[in-house]
Amino acid sequence: MESVKMERYLIVIDMQKDFIDGALGSDMAKAIVPKVIEKIKEYEPGHIYATRDTHFENYLETLEGKKLPVVHCVKESEGWQIHPGVSAAMPQAKIYDKYTFGSGELAEEMYRLSLGREMEIELAGLCTDICVVSNALLLRAKLPGTVIKVDPSCCAGVTEESHKAALETMRMCQIDIMQDKEDEE
């Protein structure tokens, strides 16, 4: 009997300029860029997917814009672009533009890929407490038997406290939170 090889997939969430050094950028987000680039190198090029937060000129008129009145990730703007170093590390990645926190389209694609194969999915990116957790929970709902994991050192939240709270929420929903290498030292 042939053993089935475990296929590993990486999903890079919203590593865009506006979340790193633009309208909603932060030192925490800047700090994970090299770690995310290293993480990408651990995966086969065809097994890397990414999301891109996408808004339009009317952003401030939307529900999200009323709750977070900071224009960001407007389609085709500089801030909408994936960070150049991250983009260069994953030239073959399939990118999903998403108009809300999570991508149902990406979850559907991962479900289709899971049929008839053993796989695990890892998430990295921004922001842990908004889009990473949203995509992780969509994937968990769609793929209840698939290992889904998150490397905290490759994610950053709006604040350190909300980052940790999101990690705990994911842990409670049976998403594996990898041991942070900095915690081991």
Backbone as JSON, one array per atom type, in Angstrom:
{
  "sequence": "MESVKMERYLIVIDMQKDFIDGALGSDMAKAIVPKVIEKIKEYEPGHIYATRDTHFENYLETLEGKKLPVVHCVKESEGWQIHPGVSAAMPQAKIYDKYTFGSGELAEEMYRLSLGREMEIELAGLCTDICVVSNALLLRAKLPGTVIKVDPSCCAGVTEESHKAALETMRMCQIDIMQDKEDEE",
  "N": [[0.84, -1.18, 0.0], [0.57, 2.16, -0.88], [2.0, 5.01, 0.67], [0.55, 8.14, 1.47], [1.75, 11.26, 0.59], [2.24, 14.03, 2.66], [1.05, 17.17, 1.87], [2.15, 20.47, 1.99], [0.97, 23.74, 2.51], [1.25, 27.26, 2.23], [-0.22, 30.23, 3.36], [-0.12, 33.55, 2.8], [-1.01, 36.32, 4.42], [-2.19, 39.44, 3.57], [0.27, 41.01, 3.34], [0.91, 43.79, 2.81], [1.97, 47.06, 1.71], [0.59, 49.24, 2.97], [-0.09, 48.13, 5.43], [2.33, 47.64, 6.53], [4.35, 49.75, 6.25], [2.83, 51.92, 5.67], [-0.32, 53.61, 5.62], [-1.54, 52.22, 7.81], [0.62, 51.13, 9.05], [3.14, 49.61, 11.2], [5.69, 49.22, 13.74], [5.75, 46.6, 14.67], [4.71, 45.21, 12.5], [6.61, 45.79, 10.51], [8.75, 44.41, 11.58], [8.23, 41.7, 11.16], [8.6, 41.19, 8.47], [11.18, 40.16, 7.37], [11.08, 37.61, 8.55], [8.78, 36.47, 7.46], [9.53, 36.34, 4.79], [11.61, 34.46, 5.0], [10.08, 32.28, 5.86], [8.49, 31.81, 3.59], [10.38, 30.7, 1.89], [10.52, 28.11, 2.78], [8.6, 26.64, 1.55], [7.2, 24.92, -1.32], [7.16, 26.61, -4.43], [4.7, 26.48, -5.89], [2.88, 26.0, -3.91], [2.14, 28.17, -2.49], [0.0, 30.66, -1.43], [-1.71, 33.81, -1.4], [-3.22, 36.68, 0.15], [-4.79, 39.81, -0.54], [-5.76, 42.7, 0.86], [-8.39, 44.66, -0.25], [-9.68, 47.68, -1.25], [-11.77, 50.45, -2.31], [-12.18, 53.72, -3.83], [-14.39, 54.72, -2.45], [-14.13, 53.95, 0.17], [-14.4, 55.16, 2.8], [-17.11, 55.44, 2.98], [-18.11, 52.95, 3.39], [-19.19, 50.26, 5.62], [-16.99, 49.2, 7.04], [-15.19, 51.31, 6.65], [-16.43, 53.31, 8.1], [-16.12, 52.37, 10.66], [-13.4, 52.07, 10.87], [-11.88, 54.65, 10.13], [-9.64, 55.11, 8.22], [-8.19, 55.51, 5.29], [-7.06, 52.93, 3.27], [-5.18, 50.47, 1.42], [-6.28, 50.86, -1.17], [-7.35, 49.78, -4.25], [-4.89, 49.27, -6.7], [-3.29, 51.31, -5.72], [-0.15, 52.49, -4.26], [0.05, 51.62, -1.59], [-1.57, 49.39, -1.61], [-0.14, 47.43, -2.79], [1.69, 44.37, -2.5], [4.33, 44.01, -0.17], [7.54, 44.73, -1.49], [9.78, 42.96, -1.03], [8.56, 40.67, -0.01], [6.83, 40.05, -2.1], [8.72, 39.51, -4.14], [9.81, 37.17, -3.11], [7.85, 35.32, -3.52], [7.04, 34.73, -6.33], [5.38, 33.03, -7.82], [3.03, 32.81, -6.46], [-0.46, 32.41, -5.96], [-2.68, 34.98, -5.89], [-5.25, 36.31, -3.96], [-7.56, 38.8, -4.16], [-9.3, 40.39, -1.63], [-12.29, 41.6, -0.21], [-13.14, 41.97, 2.26], [-12.49, 40.91, 5.65], [-11.86, 38.12, 5.66], [-11.24, 35.57, 3.15], [-13.54, 33.95, 1.39], [-13.38, 32.77, -1.08], [-10.72, 31.87, -1.22], [-10.78, 29.97, 0.87], [-12.55, 28.13, -0.26], [-10.98, 27.29, -2.45], [-8.86, 26.03, -1.08], [-10.3, 23.97, 0.09], [-11.09, 22.53, -2.23], [-8.54, 21.74, -3.09], [-7.91, 20.02, -1.02], [-9.33, 17.7, -1.39], [-9.08, 14.29, -1.63], [-6.43, 14.2, -0.82], [-3.72, 14.39, 1.56], [-3.13, 17.14, 3.56], [-1.62, 20.11, 4.97], [-2.01, 23.36, 6.31], [-0.45, 26.47, 6.61], [-0.53, 29.68, 8.09], [0.54, 33.05, 7.72], [1.24, 36.5, 8.38], [-0.59, 39.61, 8.25], [-3.31, 41.37, 9.68], [-2.79, 39.79, 12.76], [-4.96, 39.8, 14.53], [-7.17, 40.49, 13.04], [-7.4, 39.98, 10.03], [-5.82, 37.6, 9.77], [-6.82, 35.87, 11.79], [-9.5, 35.79, 10.91], [-9.31, 34.52, 8.38], [-8.15, 32.1, 9.19], [-10.21, 30.99, 10.75], [-12.25, 30.74, 8.83], [-11.04, 28.82, 7.17], [-10.82, 26.71, 9.02], [-13.54, 26.14, 9.46], [-14.28, 25.24, 6.92], [-12.53, 23.15, 6.47], [-12.51, 20.88, 8.48], [-10.98, 18.62, 9.2], [-8.35, 19.13, 8.62], [-4.97, 19.93, 9.31], [-4.25, 23.05, 10.52], [-2.14, 25.75, 10.92], [-0.41, 28.38, 12.69], [2.31, 30.57, 12.75], [3.42, 32.46, 15.26], [5.59, 34.23, 15.17], [5.65, 35.12, 12.64], [3.58, 36.8, 12.29], [1.73, 39.79, 13.01], [-0.06, 41.88, 15.19], [-2.58, 44.45, 15.67], [-2.12, 45.5, 18.17], [0.15, 44.31, 20.71], [-1.27, 42.99, 22.7], [-3.77, 42.42, 21.46], [-2.87, 40.78, 19.42], [-1.93, 38.54, 20.88], [-4.38, 37.76, 22.03], [-5.83, 37.02, 19.75], [-4.3, 34.84, 18.89], [-4.83, 33.09, 20.98], [-7.59, 32.76, 20.65], [-7.6, 31.43, 18.15], [-6.21, 29.11, 18.9], [-8.09, 27.96, 20.64], [-9.94, 27.22, 18.79], [-8.9, 25.02, 17.62], [-6.7, 25.45, 15.99], [-3.36, 25.1, 15.3], [-0.95, 26.67, 17.18], [2.18, 27.56, 16.62], [5.27, 27.01, 18.34], [6.81, 29.87, 19.43], [9.91, 30.85, 18.4], [11.39, 32.75, 19.76], [10.33, 32.56, 22.3], [11.37, 30.15, 23.16], [13.99, 30.59, 23.8]],
  "CA": [[0.0, 0.0, 0.0], [1.35, 3.4, -0.99], [1.7, 6.05, 1.66], [0.22, 9.43, 0.88], [2.67, 12.31, 1.03], [1.59, 15.23, 3.2], [1.35, 18.38, 1.1], [2.16, 21.65, 2.85], [0.61, 24.98, 1.83], [1.42, 28.49, 3.0], [-1.07, 31.35, 2.97], [0.47, 34.81, 3.27], [-2.16, 37.23, 4.56], [-2.15, 40.91, 3.54], [1.59, 41.61, 3.58], [0.85, 44.96, 1.93], [2.69, 48.24, 2.15], [-0.19, 50.05, 3.91], [-0.09, 47.51, 6.75], [3.71, 47.52, 7.0], [4.97, 51.07, 6.44], [1.93, 52.92, 5.1], [-1.4, 54.22, 6.4], [-1.78, 51.47, 9.05], [1.87, 50.44, 9.34], [3.61, 49.59, 12.59], [6.99, 48.6, 13.96], [5.54, 45.15, 14.77], [4.54, 44.69, 11.14], [7.92, 45.87, 9.83], [9.66, 43.42, 12.17], [7.99, 40.33, 10.69], [8.87, 41.05, 7.03], [12.24, 39.18, 7.08], [10.65, 36.28, 9.0], [7.82, 35.97, 6.47], [10.32, 36.0, 3.6], [12.27, 33.17, 5.31], [9.02, 31.26, 5.9], [8.11, 31.52, 2.2], [11.43, 29.84, 1.31], [10.33, 26.74, 3.27], [7.5, 26.03, 0.81], [7.29, 24.8, -2.76], [6.56, 27.8, -5.03], [3.31, 26.26, -6.29], [2.05, 25.77, -2.73], [2.03, 29.44, -1.77], [-1.15, 31.49, -1.78], [-1.65, 35.08, -0.67], [-4.4, 37.56, 0.06], [-4.51, 41.24, -0.64], [-6.88, 43.53, 1.28], [-8.69, 45.5, -1.41], [-10.76, 48.66, -1.08], [-11.96, 51.36, -3.44], [-12.21, 55.15, -3.48], [-15.51, 55.0, -1.55], [-13.88, 53.21, 1.41], [-14.94, 55.82, 3.99], [-18.58, 55.31, 2.96], [-18.46, 51.56, 3.7], [-19.3, 49.96, 7.05], [-15.63, 49.11, 7.58], [-14.62, 52.66, 6.64], [-17.04, 54.09, 9.19], [-15.59, 51.86, 11.92], [-11.95, 52.31, 10.82], [-11.81, 55.72, 9.12], [-8.3, 55.34, 7.7], [-8.15, 54.98, 3.93], [-5.91, 52.02, 3.09], [-5.26, 49.37, 0.45], [-7.14, 51.19, -2.31], [-6.88, 49.0, -5.4], [-3.89, 49.84, -7.61], [-2.44, 52.31, -5.07], [1.12, 51.96, -3.77], [-0.2, 50.94, -0.34], [-2.28, 48.13, -1.9], [0.83, 46.47, -3.31], [2.38, 43.51, -1.54], [5.67, 44.5, 0.12], [8.4, 44.26, -2.58], [10.59, 41.81, -0.64], [7.66, 39.52, 0.1], [6.4, 39.75, -3.47], [9.85, 38.9, -4.85], [10.04, 35.84, -2.56], [6.78, 34.4, -3.92], [6.58, 35.16, -7.65], [4.36, 32.14, -8.39], [1.88, 32.72, -5.56], [-1.79, 32.79, -6.44], [-3.11, 36.06, -4.99], [-6.69, 36.55, -3.89], [-8.01, 40.09, -3.66], [-10.47, 40.19, -0.78], [-12.96, 42.88, 0.05], [-13.47, 41.92, 3.67], [-11.38, 40.38, 6.44], [-11.52, 36.77, 5.23], [-11.52, 35.24, 1.76], [-14.3, 32.74, 1.16], [-12.87, 32.19, -2.31], [-9.51, 31.14, -0.86], [-11.2, 28.8, 1.66], [-13.09, 27.19, -1.25], [-9.85, 26.73, -3.2], [-8.16, 25.1, -0.2], [-11.17, 22.8, 0.2], [-10.93, 21.76, -3.48], [-7.21, 21.13, -3.07], [-7.83, 18.99, 0.03], [-10.05, 16.48, -1.77], [-8.24, 13.17, -2.05], [-5.01, 14.3, -0.45], [-3.37, 14.83, 2.91], [-2.49, 18.44, 3.48], [-1.66, 21.01, 6.12], [-1.98, 24.76, 5.88], [0.13, 27.41, 7.57], [-0.82, 31.07, 7.8], [1.46, 34.08, 8.2], [0.9, 37.81, 7.84], [-1.17, 40.76, 8.96], [-3.0, 41.52, 11.1], [-3.17, 38.57, 13.49], [-6.23, 39.98, 15.23], [-8.26, 40.84, 12.13], [-7.47, 39.16, 8.82], [-5.25, 36.26, 9.96], [-7.8, 35.07, 12.53], [-10.68, 35.6, 10.07], [-9.02, 33.49, 7.38], [-7.94, 30.83, 9.9], [-11.51, 30.44, 11.15], [-12.92, 30.29, 7.6], [-10.41, 27.57, 6.78], [-11.19, 25.69, 10.0], [-14.93, 25.76, 9.19], [-14.34, 24.55, 5.63], [-11.61, 22.0, 6.48], [-12.44, 20.48, 9.89], [-10.02, 17.57, 9.45], [-7.04, 19.53, 8.12], [-4.11, 20.66, 10.24], [-4.05, 24.46, 10.19], [-1.26, 26.29, 11.95], [0.02, 29.77, 12.61], [3.59, 30.86, 13.39], [3.27, 33.8, 15.83], [6.71, 35.1, 14.82], [5.42, 35.59, 11.26], [2.32, 37.56, 12.33], [1.72, 40.96, 13.89], [-1.4, 42.4, 15.41], [-2.71, 45.89, 15.85], [-1.35, 45.69, 19.4], [0.68, 43.04, 21.22], [-2.35, 42.35, 23.45], [-4.77, 41.85, 20.55], [-2.15, 39.69, 18.75], [-1.98, 37.38, 21.78], [-5.78, 37.34, 22.16], [-6.2, 36.32, 18.51], [-3.64, 33.54, 18.92], [-5.58, 32.25, 21.92], [-8.86, 32.43, 19.98], [-7.32, 30.39, 17.16], [-5.87, 27.89, 19.64], [-9.34, 27.41, 21.15], [-10.66, 26.68, 17.63], [-8.1, 23.89, 17.14], [-5.65, 25.86, 15.06], [-2.1, 24.9, 16.0], [-0.1, 27.85, 17.32], [3.54, 27.03, 16.69], [6.1, 27.58, 19.41], [7.57, 31.04, 19.0], [11.34, 30.59, 18.63], [11.88, 33.69, 20.76], [9.89, 32.05, 23.59], [12.16, 28.99, 23.52], [15.31, 31.01, 24.25]],
  "C": [[0.88, 1.24, 0.0], [0.99, 4.38, 0.1], [1.47, 7.38, 0.94], [1.14, 10.48, 1.46], [1.86, 13.52, 1.51], [2.02, 16.43, 2.37], [1.18, 19.58, 2.02], [1.88, 22.9, 2.02], [0.81, 26.15, 2.79], [0.47, 29.54, 2.44], [-0.5, 32.6, 3.64], [-0.64, 35.86, 3.24], [-1.73, 38.7, 4.55], [-0.8, 41.55, 3.88], [1.78, 42.81, 2.63], [1.52, 46.17, 2.57], [1.89, 49.06, 3.18], [-0.21, 49.46, 5.31], [1.32, 47.42, 7.34], [4.32, 48.89, 7.28], [4.12, 52.19, 5.85], [0.9, 53.39, 6.1], [-1.66, 53.54, 7.74], [-0.54, 50.69, 9.49], [2.25, 50.52, 10.81], [5.0, 48.97, 12.65], [6.86, 47.09, 14.05], [5.42, 44.53, 13.38], [5.87, 44.71, 10.38], [8.84, 44.74, 10.31], [9.44, 42.01, 11.62], [8.36, 40.13, 9.22], [9.99, 40.04, 6.75], [11.84, 37.75, 7.47], [9.67, 35.66, 8.0], [8.56, 35.56, 5.19], [11.05, 34.66, 3.82], [11.25, 32.03, 5.31], [8.62, 30.85, 4.48], [9.1, 30.54, 1.57], [11.3, 28.38, 1.74], [9.3, 25.96, 2.46], [7.79, 25.94, -0.68], [6.59, 26.01, -3.38], [5.09, 27.65, -5.42], [2.36, 26.03, -5.13], [1.92, 27.03, -1.87], [0.86, 30.24, -2.33], [-1.04, 32.76, -0.95], [-2.98, 35.79, -0.79], [-3.92, 39.0, 0.02], [-5.8, 41.97, -0.26], [-7.14, 44.53, 0.16], [-9.9, 46.38, -1.14], [-10.79, 49.58, -2.29], [-12.06, 52.8, -2.93], [-13.31, 55.5, -2.48], [-15.34, 54.35, -0.18], [-14.54, 53.86, 2.63], [-16.46, 55.75, 4.08], [-19.03, 53.9, 3.33], [-18.59, 51.37, 5.2], [-17.92, 49.9, 7.7], [-15.01, 50.5, 7.68], [-15.18, 53.55, 7.73], [-16.49, 53.65, 10.54], [-14.08, 52.04, 12.03], [-11.71, 53.37, 9.75], [-10.38, 56.11, 8.7], [-8.26, 54.69, 6.32], [-6.88, 54.16, 3.77], [-6.23, 51.0, 2.01], [-6.27, 49.63, -0.67], [-6.53, 50.55, -3.55], [-6.02, 49.84, -6.32], [-3.02, 50.94, -6.98], [-1.14, 51.66, -4.61], [0.91, 51.14, -2.49], [-0.89, 49.6, -0.5], [-1.31, 47.03, -2.31], [1.4, 45.61, -2.18], [3.81, 44.04, -1.4], [6.64, 43.92, -0.92], [9.24, 43.03, -2.22], [9.76, 40.54, -0.54], [7.21, 39.09, -1.29], [7.49, 39.03, -4.26], [10.1, 37.47, -4.38], [8.99, 34.82, -3.03], [6.2, 34.74, -5.3], [5.49, 34.29, -8.26], [3.1, 32.07, -7.54], [0.6, 33.13, -6.28], [-2.33, 33.78, -5.42], [-4.62, 36.26, -5.11], [-6.93, 37.96, -3.35], [-9.25, 39.82, -2.83], [-10.99, 41.54, -0.32], [-13.48, 42.96, 1.48], [-12.33, 41.19, 4.38], [-10.92, 38.99, 5.97], [-11.9, 36.54, 3.78], [-12.23, 33.9, 1.66], [-13.8, 32.01, -0.08], [-11.6, 31.36, -2.05], [-9.85, 29.88, -0.07], [-11.77, 27.73, 0.73], [-11.98, 26.51, -2.03], [-9.09, 25.71, -2.35], [-8.99, 23.83, -0.01], [-11.04, 21.92, -1.05], [-9.58, 21.05, -3.5], [-7.13, 19.96, -2.08], [-8.47, 17.68, -0.39], [-9.07, 15.43, -2.28], [-6.77, 13.29, -1.7], [-4.87, 14.71, 1.02], [-2.68, 16.18, 2.78], [-2.52, 19.12, 4.84], [-1.45, 22.41, 5.58], [-1.36, 25.58, 6.99], [-0.21, 28.82, 7.12], [0.24, 31.96, 8.41], [0.95, 35.41, 7.69], [0.23, 38.75, 8.81], [-2.68, 40.84, 8.76], [-3.53, 40.29, 11.82], [-4.6, 38.65, 13.97], [-7.39, 40.39, 14.33], [-8.28, 39.83, 10.98], [-6.87, 37.77, 8.97], [-6.28, 35.39, 10.68], [-9.04, 34.82, 11.69], [-10.46, 34.5, 9.04], [-8.8, 32.13, 8.04], [-9.27, 30.19, 10.27], [-12.34, 30.01, 9.94], [-12.36, 28.94, 7.15], [-10.8, 26.44, 7.73], [-12.62, 25.22, 9.74], [-15.05, 24.92, 7.93], [-13.56, 23.24, 5.65], [-11.45, 21.46, 7.9], [-11.4, 19.41, 10.19], [-8.6, 17.89, 9.01], [-6.25, 20.26, 9.2], [-3.92, 22.08, 9.7], [-3.2, 25.03, 11.31], [-0.85, 27.72, 11.64], [1.34, 29.89, 13.37], [3.5, 32.28, 13.93], [4.4, 34.76, 15.44], [6.59, 35.66, 13.41], [4.09, 36.33, 11.15], [2.51, 38.76, 13.25], [0.29, 41.45, 13.99], [-1.39, 43.91, 15.48], [-1.97, 46.32, 17.11], [-0.82, 44.33, 19.83], [-0.43, 42.27, 21.95], [-3.37, 41.71, 22.51], [-4.16, 40.72, 19.71], [-2.25, 38.42, 19.59], [-3.4, 36.86, 21.95], [-6.24, 36.57, 20.92], [-5.55, 34.94, 18.45], [-4.39, 32.58, 19.84], [-6.94, 31.85, 21.33], [-8.65, 31.31, 18.96], [-7.0, 29.06, 17.84], [-7.15, 27.2, 20.13], [-10.18, 26.79, 20.02], [-9.84, 25.62, 16.9], [-7.2, 24.23, 15.97], [-4.34, 25.78, 15.86], [-1.29, 26.2, 16.0], [1.31, 27.33, 17.57], [4.31, 27.71, 17.81], [6.92, 28.73, 18.83], [9.03, 30.8, 19.38], [11.91, 31.53, 19.7], [11.48, 33.25, 22.18], [10.76, 30.9, 24.09], [13.51, 29.4, 24.12], [15.3, 31.49, 25.69]]
}
